[in-house]
mmCIF file of C-alpha atoms in Angstrom:
data_model
loop_
_atom_site.group_PDB
_atom_site.id
_atom_site.type_symbol
_atom_site.label_atom_id
_atom_site.label_comp_id
_atom_site.label_asym_id
_atom_site.label_seq_id
_atom_site.Cartn_x
_atom_site.Cartn_y
_atom_site.Cartn_z
ATOM 1 C CA MET A 20 32.035 62.635 26.198
ATOM 2 C CA ASN A 21 30.088 65.063 27.143
ATOM 3 C CA GLU A 22 29.973 66.766 31.213
ATOM 4 C CA LEU A 23 27.599 64.145 32.217
ATOM 5 C CA LYS A 24 29.487 60.596 31.694
ATOM 6 C CA LYS A 25 32.425 62.245 33.127
ATOM 7 C CA ARG A 26 30.760 62.508 36.488
ATOM 8 C CA ARG A 27 29.961 60.759 39.247
ATOM 9 C CA VAL A 28 27.229 60.956 42.552
ATOM 10 C CA GLU A 29 28.024 63.277 44.474
ATOM 11 C CA LEU A 30 26.239 64.591 48.488
ATOM 12 C CA SER A 31 25.313 67.263 47.053
ATOM 13 C CA HIS A 32 23.354 65.771 44.493
ATOM 14 C CA GLY A 33 21.073 64.459 47.037
ATOM 15 C CA GLY A 34 21.050 67.564 48.859
ATOM 16 C CA GLY A 35 17.689 69.245 47.226
ATOM 17 C CA GLY A 36 19.733 72.488 46.206
ATOM 18 C CA VAL A 37 21.034 73.254 42.306
ATOM 19 C CA GLU A 38 22.876 69.944 42.507
ATOM 20 C CA MET A 39 19.314 67.671 42.749
ATOM 21 C CA ASN A 40 17.539 69.528 40.787
ATOM 22 C CA ASN A 41 19.872 69.234 38.063
ATOM 23 C CA LEU A 42 20.032 65.687 38.307
ATOM 24 C CA ILE A 43 16.323 65.458 38.677
ATOM 25 C CA ARG A 44 15.766 67.600 35.410
ATOM 26 C CA LYS A 45 19.274 66.621 32.986
ATOM 27 C CA VAL A 46 18.752 62.042 34.238
ATOM 28 C CA PHE A 47 14.667 61.890 35.565
ATOM 29 C CA PHE A 48 12.849 63.656 33.842
ATOM 30 C CA LYS A 49 15.014 63.847 30.629
ATOM 31 C CA HIS A 50 14.371 60.062 30.319
ATOM 32 C CA PHE A 51 10.949 59.600 32.449
ATOM 33 C CA GLU A 52 8.527 62.775 30.579
ATOM 34 C CA ASN A 53 5.027 63.051 30.943
ATOM 35 C CA ASP A 54 2.438 65.242 31.460
ATOM 36 C CA ILE A 55 1.566 64.212 35.267
ATOM 37 C CA LEU A 56 5.401 64.568 35.957
ATOM 38 C CA VAL A 57 6.200 67.684 34.869
ATOM 39 C CA ARG A 58 3.985 69.465 36.460
ATOM 40 C CA ASP A 59 6.608 69.057 39.324
ATOM 41 C CA GLU A 60 4.237 69.199 41.974
ATOM 42 C CA ASP A 61 4.831 67.994 45.688
ATOM 43 C CA ALA A 62 1.537 64.806 44.812
ATOM 44 C CA ALA A 63 0.812 63.395 41.302
ATOM 45 C CA ARG A 64 -2.868 63.855 41.074
ATOM 46 C CA LEU A 65 -4.616 60.917 39.101
ATOM 47 C CA GLN A 66 -8.130 59.591 38.387
ATOM 48 C CA PHE A 67 -9.196 56.276 38.233
ATOM 49 C CA ASP A 68 -12.530 54.655 37.336
ATOM 50 C CA GLY A 69 -13.004 51.230 39.320
ATOM 51 C CA PRO A 70 -11.174 49.755 41.437
ATOM 52 C CA VAL A 71 -7.252 50.053 41.557
ATOM 53 C CA ALA A 72 -4.228 47.900 42.659
ATOM 54 C CA PHE A 73 -1.344 49.002 44.189
ATOM 55 C CA THR A 74 2.089 47.686 44.857
ATOM 56 C CA THR A 75 5.652 48.497 45.872
ATOM 57 C CA ASP A 76 8.659 46.839 45.187
ATOM 58 C CA SER A 77 12.894 46.717 46.233
ATOM 59 C CA PHE A 78 14.869 46.435 43.969
ATOM 60 C CA THR A 79 18.958 45.669 45.449
ATOM 61 C CA VAL A 80 20.643 43.028 42.766
ATOM 62 C CA SER A 81 24.211 41.700 41.900
ATOM 63 C CA PRO A 82 24.866 42.710 39.838
ATOM 64 C CA ARG A 83 23.353 45.820 38.526
ATOM 65 C CA HIS A 84 24.010 44.405 34.681
ATOM 66 C CA PHE A 85 23.257 40.715 33.730
ATOM 67 C CA ASN A 86 22.690 38.591 30.892
ATOM 68 C CA GLY A 87 19.346 40.205 29.528
ATOM 69 C CA GLY A 88 18.597 43.004 31.742
ATOM 70 C CA ASP A 89 19.874 45.619 34.738
ATOM 71 C CA LEU A 90 18.516 46.719 38.098
ATOM 72 C CA GLY A 91 16.745 49.233 36.180
ATOM 73 C CA LYS A 92 15.095 46.859 33.333
ATOM 74 C CA ILE A 93 14.210 44.468 36.989
ATOM 75 C CA ALA A 94 12.599 47.525 38.780
ATOM 76 C CA ILE A 95 10.259 48.449 36.159
ATOM 77 C CA ALA A 96 9.152 44.555 35.163
ATOM 78 C CA GLY A 97 9.192 43.620 38.591
ATOM 79 C CA THR A 98 6.559 46.697 39.137
ATOM 80 C CA VAL A 99 4.502 46.539 36.158
ATOM 81 C CA ASN A 100 4.091 42.447 36.266
ATOM 82 C CA ASP A 101 2.598 42.388 40.127
ATOM 83 C CA LEU A 102 -0.207 44.469 38.719
ATOM 84 C CA ALA A 103 -1.031 42.520 35.795
ATOM 85 C CA MET A 104 -0.966 39.085 37.575
ATOM 86 C CA ALA A 105 -3.877 41.645 39.601
ATOM 87 C CA GLY A 106 -5.887 41.769 36.707
ATOM 88 C CA ALA A 107 -4.243 45.410 36.872
ATOM 89 C CA ILE A 108 -4.126 47.867 34.099
ATOM 90 C CA PRO A 109 -0.397 48.702 34.500
ATOM 91 C CA GLN A 110 -0.730 52.608 34.748
ATOM 92 C CA TYR A 111 0.917 54.595 37.369
ATOM 93 C CA LEU A 112 4.572 54.156 38.351
ATOM 94 C CA SER A 113 6.916 55.679 41.190
ATOM 95 C CA CYS A 114 9.941 55.320 41.678
ATOM 96 C CA GLY A 115 12.285 55.888 44.274
ATOM 97 C CA PHE A 116 16.544 55.989 44.111
ATOM 98 C CA ILE A 117 18.809 55.645 46.781
ATOM 99 C CA ILE A 118 22.443 56.353 45.272
ATOM 100 C CA GLU A 119 24.867 55.614 46.500
ATOM 101 C CA GLU A 120 28.082 59.009 46.470
ATOM 102 C CA GLY A 121 30.589 57.735 44.370
ATOM 103 C CA LEU A 122 28.484 55.996 41.308
ATOM 104 C CA GLU A 123 29.119 56.824 37.329
ATOM 105 C CA PHE A 124 26.052 59.326 35.626
ATOM 106 C CA ALA A 125 26.996 57.313 32.593
ATOM 107 C CA GLU A 126 25.789 54.213 34.432
ATOM 108 C CA LEU A 127 23.195 55.864 36.191
ATOM 109 C CA GLU A 128 21.596 57.916 33.345
ATOM 110 C CA SER A 129 21.815 53.980 30.823
ATOM 111 C CA LEU A 130 19.998 52.498 33.929
ATOM 112 C CA VAL A 131 17.152 54.835 33.841
ATOM 113 C CA GLN A 132 16.879 54.431 30.116
ATOM 114 C CA SER A 133 16.766 51.142 30.953
ATOM 115 C CA MET A 134 13.598 52.068 32.520
ATOM 116 C CA ALA A 135 12.033 53.890 30.299
ATOM 117 C CA ALA A 136 12.236 51.282 27.095
ATOM 118 C CA GLU A 137 10.457 48.670 29.804
ATOM 119 C CA LEU A 138 8.540 51.206 31.033
ATOM 120 C CA ALA A 139 7.091 51.888 27.552
ATOM 121 C CA LYS A 140 6.212 47.815 27.257
ATOM 122 C CA SER A 141 3.267 48.494 28.994
ATOM 123 C CA GLY A 142 2.731 52.292 28.862
ATOM 124 C CA ALA A 143 2.764 52.793 31.872
ATOM 125 C CA LYS A 144 3.984 56.440 33.018
ATOM 126 C CA ILE A 145 6.471 57.030 36.401
ATOM 127 C CA VAL A 146 4.241 59.850 37.670
ATOM 128 C CA CYS A 147 6.412 60.762 41.252
ATOM 129 C CA GLY A 148 9.545 59.970 42.813
ATOM 130 C CA ASP A 149 12.548 60.259 45.138
ATOM 131 C CA THR A 150 16.362 60.378 45.152
ATOM 132 C CA LYS A 151 18.311 60.382 48.547
ATOM 133 C CA VAL A 152 21.995 59.670 48.032
ATOM 134 C CA VAL A 153 24.084 58.107 50.900
ATOM 135 C CA PRO A 154 28.243 58.305 51.826
ATOM 136 C CA LYS A 155 30.237 55.387 49.886
ATOM 137 C CA GLY A 156 29.979 52.769 51.689
ATOM 138 C CA ALA A 157 26.750 53.223 52.683
ATOM 139 C CA ALA A 158 24.994 51.318 49.926
ATOM 140 C CA ASP A 159 26.114 48.954 47.034
ATOM 141 C CA GLY A 160 25.811 51.413 44.598
ATOM 142 C CA LEU A 161 22.095 51.972 44.173
ATOM 143 C CA PHE A 162 19.424 50.565 45.346
ATOM 144 C CA ILE A 163 15.848 51.350 43.265
ATOM 145 C CA ASN A 164 12.390 51.276 44.835
ATOM 146 C CA THR A 165 9.464 51.670 42.613
ATOM 147 C CA SER A 166 5.657 51.439 43.527
ATOM 148 C CA GLY A 167 3.037 51.500 41.076
ATOM 149 C CA VAL A 168 -0.976 51.149 40.668
ATOM 150 C CA GLY A 169 -3.375 50.240 38.301
ATOM 151 C CA THR A 170 -7.434 50.157 37.145
ATOM 152 C CA CYS A 171 -8.226 46.438 37.635
ATOM 153 C CA ILE A 172 -10.008 44.772 34.689
ATOM 154 C CA ALA A 173 -10.036 40.870 36.287
ATOM 155 C CA ALA A 174 -9.698 39.608 39.997
ATOM 156 C CA PRO A 175 -7.404 36.651 39.432
ATOM 157 C CA SER A 176 -6.785 34.937 43.067
ATOM 158 C CA TRP A 177 -6.205 31.730 44.504
ATOM 159 C CA LYS A 178 -9.612 30.973 46.037
ATOM 160 C CA ARG A 179 -11.243 30.297 42.809
ATOM 161 C CA LEU A 180 -8.883 27.891 42.563
ATOM 162 C CA GLU A 181 -11.201 24.188 41.521
ATOM 163 C CA ALA A 182 -10.320 20.912 41.216
ATOM 164 C CA GLY A 183 -9.839 20.552 37.145
ATOM 165 C CA ASP A 184 -8.242 23.179 36.602
ATOM 166 C CA ALA A 185 -5.215 23.213 34.563
ATOM 167 C CA ILE A 186 -2.424 25.050 36.194
ATOM 168 C CA ILE A 187 -0.238 27.041 33.110
ATOM 169 C CA VAL A 188 3.503 28.320 32.744
ATOM 170 C CA SER A 189 4.018 31.033 30.694
ATOM 171 C CA ARG A 190 7.146 29.668 29.593
ATOM 172 C CA ASP A 191 10.731 27.637 30.603
ATOM 173 C CA ILE A 192 11.591 28.197 34.681
ATOM 174 C CA GLY A 193 14.663 29.393 36.280
ATOM 175 C CA ALA A 194 16.342 30.844 33.532
ATOM 176 C CA HIS A 195 16.386 34.164 35.552
ATOM 177 C CA GLY A 196 18.743 32.558 39.113
ATOM 178 C CA ALA A 197 20.445 30.331 36.756
ATOM 179 C CA CYS A 198 21.603 33.431 35.174
ATOM 180 C CA ILE A 199 22.026 35.755 38.524
ATOM 181 C CA LEU A 200 23.922 32.766 39.959
ATOM 182 C CA ALA A 201 26.114 32.321 36.678
ATOM 183 C CA SER A 202 27.200 35.839 36.180
ATOM 184 C CA ARG A 203 28.166 35.800 40.298
ATOM 185 C CA GLU A 204 30.512 32.483 39.739
ATOM 186 C CA GLY A 205 32.082 33.738 36.526
ATOM 187 C CA LEU A 206 30.972 30.523 34.129
ATOM 188 C CA GLU A 207 31.222 30.740 30.905
ATOM 189 C CA LEU A 208 28.510 28.890 29.244
ATOM 190 C CA ASP A 209 27.967 26.994 25.761
ATOM 191 C CA THR A 210 24.936 27.951 26.261
ATOM 192 C CA GLU A 211 23.205 32.221 25.577
ATOM 193 C CA LEU A 212 21.630 31.352 29.055
ATOM 194 C CA GLN A 213 19.538 34.430 29.870
ATOM 195 C CA SER A 214 17.036 35.900 32.183
ATOM 196 C CA ASP A 215 14.153 35.854 31.470
ATOM 197 C CA CYS A 216 13.451 39.137 33.163
ATOM 198 C CA ASP A 217 10.623 40.780 31.425
ATOM 199 C CA THR A 218 7.599 42.646 31.393
ATOM 200 C CA LEU A 219 3.695 40.385 31.408
ATOM 201 C CA TRP A 220 1.697 42.343 30.309
ATOM 202 C CA PRO A 221 1.733 42.643 27.172
ATOM 203 C CA ALA A 222 0.804 38.183 27.200
ATOM 204 C CA VAL A 223 -1.687 38.834 29.884
ATOM 205 C CA LYS A 224 -3.628 41.680 28.014
ATOM 206 C CA ALA A 225 -4.215 38.632 25.412
ATOM 207 C CA LEU A 226 -5.473 36.312 27.597
ATOM 208 C CA LEU A 227 -7.968 38.441 29.140
ATOM 209 C CA ASP A 228 -8.465 40.614 25.131
ATOM 210 C CA ALA A 229 -9.256 37.034 24.329
ATOM 211 C CA GLY A 230 -12.245 35.579 27.011
ATOM 212 C CA ILE A 231 -9.641 33.656 28.723
ATOM 213 C CA ASP A 232 -10.754 33.601 32.741
ATOM 214 C CA THR A 233 -7.803 33.676 34.980
ATOM 215 C CA LYS A 234 -8.682 31.494 37.905
ATOM 216 C CA ALA A 235 -5.214 33.012 39.788
ATOM 217 C CA MET A 236 -1.983 33.970 38.023
ATOM 218 C CA ARG A 237 0.719 34.770 40.369
ATOM 219 C CA ASP A 238 4.439 36.304 38.421
ATOM 220 C CA ALA A 239 7.284 33.381 40.104
ATOM 221 C CA THR A 240 9.506 35.728 41.441
ATOM 222 C CA ARG A 241 11.676 34.971 44.388
ATOM 223 C CA GLY A 242 10.965 30.575 45.326
ATOM 224 C CA GLY A 243 10.375 30.445 41.367
ATOM 225 C CA LEU A 244 7.527 27.214 40.330
ATOM 226 C CA ALA A 245 7.745 25.475 43.589
ATOM 227 C CA ALA A 246 6.636 28.586 45.902
ATOM 228 C CA VAL A 247 3.817 29.459 44.218
ATOM 229 C CA LEU A 248 2.315 26.349 43.487
ATOM 230 C CA ASN A 249 2.807 25.294 47.348
ATOM 231 C CA GLU A 250 1.180 28.765 48.537
ATOM 232 C CA TRP A 251 -1.807 28.201 46.018
ATOM 233 C CA ALA A 252 -2.359 24.260 47.333
ATOM 234 C CA GLU A 253 -1.501 25.005 50.507
ATOM 235 C CA ALA A 254 -3.928 28.400 51.166
ATOM 236 C CA ARG A 255 -6.855 25.829 48.612
ATOM 237 C CA GLU A 256 -6.088 23.523 50.846
ATOM 238 C CA LEU A 257 -5.828 21.706 47.620
ATOM 239 C CA GLY A 258 -3.684 19.362 45.484
ATOM 240 C CA ILE A 259 -1.952 20.461 42.738
ATOM 241 C CA GLU A 260 -0.568 17.665 41.001
ATOM 242 C CA VAL A 261 2.568 18.935 38.280
ATOM 243 C CA ALA A 262 4.353 15.993 35.381
ATOM 244 C CA GLU A 263 7.689 16.173 35.956
ATOM 245 C CA GLN A 264 8.219 15.679 32.483
ATOM 246 C CA ALA A 265 5.928 18.561 31.590
ATOM 247 C CA LEU A 266 7.985 20.898 33.310
ATOM 248 C CA PRO A 267 9.730 23.494 30.697
ATOM 249 C CA ILE A 268 13.257 22.975 31.744
ATOM 250 C CA ASP A 269 16.006 24.803 29.506
ATOM 251 C CA PRO A 270 18.697 22.113 28.998
ATOM 252 C CA ALA A 271 21.816 25.311 30.648
ATOM 253 C CA VAL A 272 19.451 25.924 32.962
ATOM 254 C CA GLN A 273 19.232 22.428 34.102
ATOM 255 C CA GLY A 274 23.442 22.346 33.517
ATOM 256 C CA LEU A 275 23.469 24.705 36.555
ATOM 257 C CA CYS A 276 21.810 23.090 39.239
ATOM 258 C CA GLU A 277 22.706 20.016 38.666
ATOM 259 C CA LEU A 278 26.786 20.898 39.474
ATOM 260 C CA PHE A 279 25.463 23.211 42.264
ATOM 261 C CA GLY A 280 22.508 21.369 43.622
ATOM 262 C CA PHE A 281 19.433 23.358 43.100
ATOM 263 C CA GLU A 282 15.850 22.649 41.900
ATOM 264 C CA PRO A 283 14.940 24.434 38.341
ATOM 265 C CA ALA A 284 11.472 25.012 40.184
ATOM 266 C CA GLU A 285 12.694 26.903 43.134
ATOM 267 C CA LEU A 286 14.777 29.223 41.327
ATOM 268 C CA ALA A 287 13.493 33.055 41.201
ATOM 269 C CA ASN A 288 12.062 33.839 37.787
ATOM 270 C CA GLU A 289 11.433 37.278 37.057
ATOM 271 C CA GLY A 290 9.113 36.916 33.992
ATOM 272 C CA THR A 291 7.927 33.920 34.382
ATOM 273 C CA PHE A 292 4.564 33.392 35.418
ATOM 274 C CA VAL A 293 1.411 30.978 36.058
ATOM 275 C CA VAL A 294 -1.900 30.878 35.993
ATOM 276 C CA ALA A 295 -4.943 28.741 36.761
ATOM 277 C CA VAL A 296 -7.742 28.528 34.268
ATOM 278 C CA ALA A 297 -11.007 26.051 33.129
ATOM 279 C CA ALA A 298 -9.492 22.814 31.570
ATOM 280 C CA GLU A 299 -11.404 23.712 28.949
ATOM 281 C CA GLN A 300 -9.686 27.371 28.401
ATOM 282 C CA ALA A 301 -5.906 25.251 29.481
ATOM 283 C CA GLU A 302 -5.688 25.485 24.990
ATOM 284 C CA GLN A 303 -6.570 28.321 24.065
ATOM 285 C CA ALA A 304 -4.664 29.794 26.736
ATOM 286 C CA VAL A 305 -1.309 28.398 26.043
ATOM 287 C CA ALA A 306 -1.787 29.019 22.283
ATOM 288 C CA ILE A 307 -2.123 32.198 23.494
ATOM 289 C CA LEU A 308 1.095 32.558 25.755
ATOM 290 C CA GLN A 309 3.165 30.480 22.198
ATOM 291 C CA GLN A 310 2.623 33.679 20.702
ATOM 292 C CA PHE A 311 4.548 35.066 23.459
ATOM 293 C CA GLN A 312 6.971 32.737 24.409
ATOM 294 C CA SER A 313 7.090 29.218 22.533
ATOM 295 C CA THR A 314 7.731 27.389 25.967
ATOM 296 C CA ALA A 315 4.578 27.917 27.304
ATOM 297 C CA THR A 316 3.112 24.525 28.019
ATOM 298 C CA VAL A 317 0.164 22.926 30.690
ATOM 299 C CA ILE A 318 2.045 21.460 33.144
ATOM 300 C CA GLY A 319 -0.762 19.903 35.667
ATOM 301 C CA LYS A 320 -3.502 20.410 36.981
ATOM 302 C CA VAL A 321 -5.668 20.998 40.551
ATOM 303 C CA CYS A 322 -7.018 17.959 41.588
ATOM 304 C CA ASN A 323 -8.812 16.855 45.500
ATOM 305 C CA GLU A 324 -6.079 14.347 46.907
ATOM 306 C CA TYR A 325 -2.774 15.566 48.124
ATOM 307 C CA ALA A 326 -4.744 18.429 50.602
ATOM 308 C CA GLY A 327 -2.507 21.573 50.400
ATOM 309 C CA LYS A 328 1.003 19.326 48.859
ATOM 310 C CA VAL A 329 2.074 19.978 45.324
ATOM 311 C CA VAL A 330 2.752 16.574 43.838
ATOM 312 C CA GLN A 331 5.967 16.225 40.988
ATOM 313 C CA THR A 332 5.047 12.775 38.968
ATOM 314 C CA SER A 333 8.149 10.979 36.643
ATOM 315 C CA PRO A 334 8.103 9.557 33.685
ATOM 316 C CA TRP A 335 7.850 6.175 35.743
ATOM 317 C CA GLY A 336 5.036 6.731 37.830
ATOM 318 C CA SER A 337 6.715 7.202 40.661
ATOM 319 C CA LYS A 338 6.181 9.964 42.870
ATOM 320 C CA ARG A 339 7.092 12.429 45.769
ATOM 321 C CA TYR A 340 6.246 16.717 46.561
ATOM 322 C CA MET A 341 7.093 19.757 45.271
ATOM 323 C CA GLU A 342 8.288 21.333 48.490
ATOM 324 C CA LEU A 343 8.638 25.093 49.588
ATOM 325 C CA PRO A 344 11.487 26.111 49.253
ATOM 326 C CA LYS A 345 13.763 26.151 52.303
ATOM 327 C CA GLY A 346 16.167 29.387 53.319
ATOM 328 C CA GLU A 347 17.500 31.894 50.323
ATOM 329 C CA LEU A 348 19.103 30.380 47.863
ATOM 330 C CA LEU A 349 20.203 33.415 46.240
ATOM 331 C CA PRO A 350 20.387 36.140 47.958
ATOM 332 C CA ARG A 351 19.598 40.019 46.254
ATOM 333 C CA ILE A 352 18.895 38.109 43.369
ATOM 334 C CA CYS A 353 15.810 41.262 42.676
#
């Protein structure tokens, strides 16, 4: 075992001196190295051609390691996905680390390696960052903030939704929320339930490259599918009709929801997005998305009825509202 793996982070690693310099170079620069970052200046100087999207998010998921991902992976995927949903090429990211005194160096480096692996999926670069070390008890191990910018090559917006547009989900829903729930409850399942945590840019790029007009896109994170659809319906003052039997739900997710009284459509996702396209492009869009996830499917459509509401139709023809989730179902989900 090398020296780095034996050690824990100390307050001096955030003090701006030798220890902090070593931490930055031996962990962060080592795994994030690129031509902009290694200039080691106060700010990254960037060049863009055209409109840009800019986003930020903080990640505090508990537990830090879960089936299908970890805090590092979700910190990159989350911000890259926000850029992708804006029709922007993920290009440059910053990262800020709030590290609790005593965190093992080995775990910190493992999470940074996970971040680097996830960055490779989109080609984005970490070009600047910040490190703070706080006393033991002041944080729960590690929190990460990532911000990102990218050049826009499309302009999806709920403002473009029209009656007749098809609503598509890119894969089965609720996997991340169910996975975190199972981890916290210590449940051992017969199936290998994994979080959907993943970078969505390759799938979005494939849609755009094929000429699909993505009228609106949103990754279904906290609040899940129900939050996205209700926000679209209310903002556009149109209805959205969803076929209950069309919702792709893994049996393990369904089982957990029945056990704990949750709705799969309200559980968080970290690698699932909703996209609205014109009806005539729906079949082509689904075929493209199924190259990435076989469960991608059309779940409903935008309509003139039920203005501002989302209505879910059962296989027997009965209807009920898919409500906007209330309260905090699972804190520290991302």
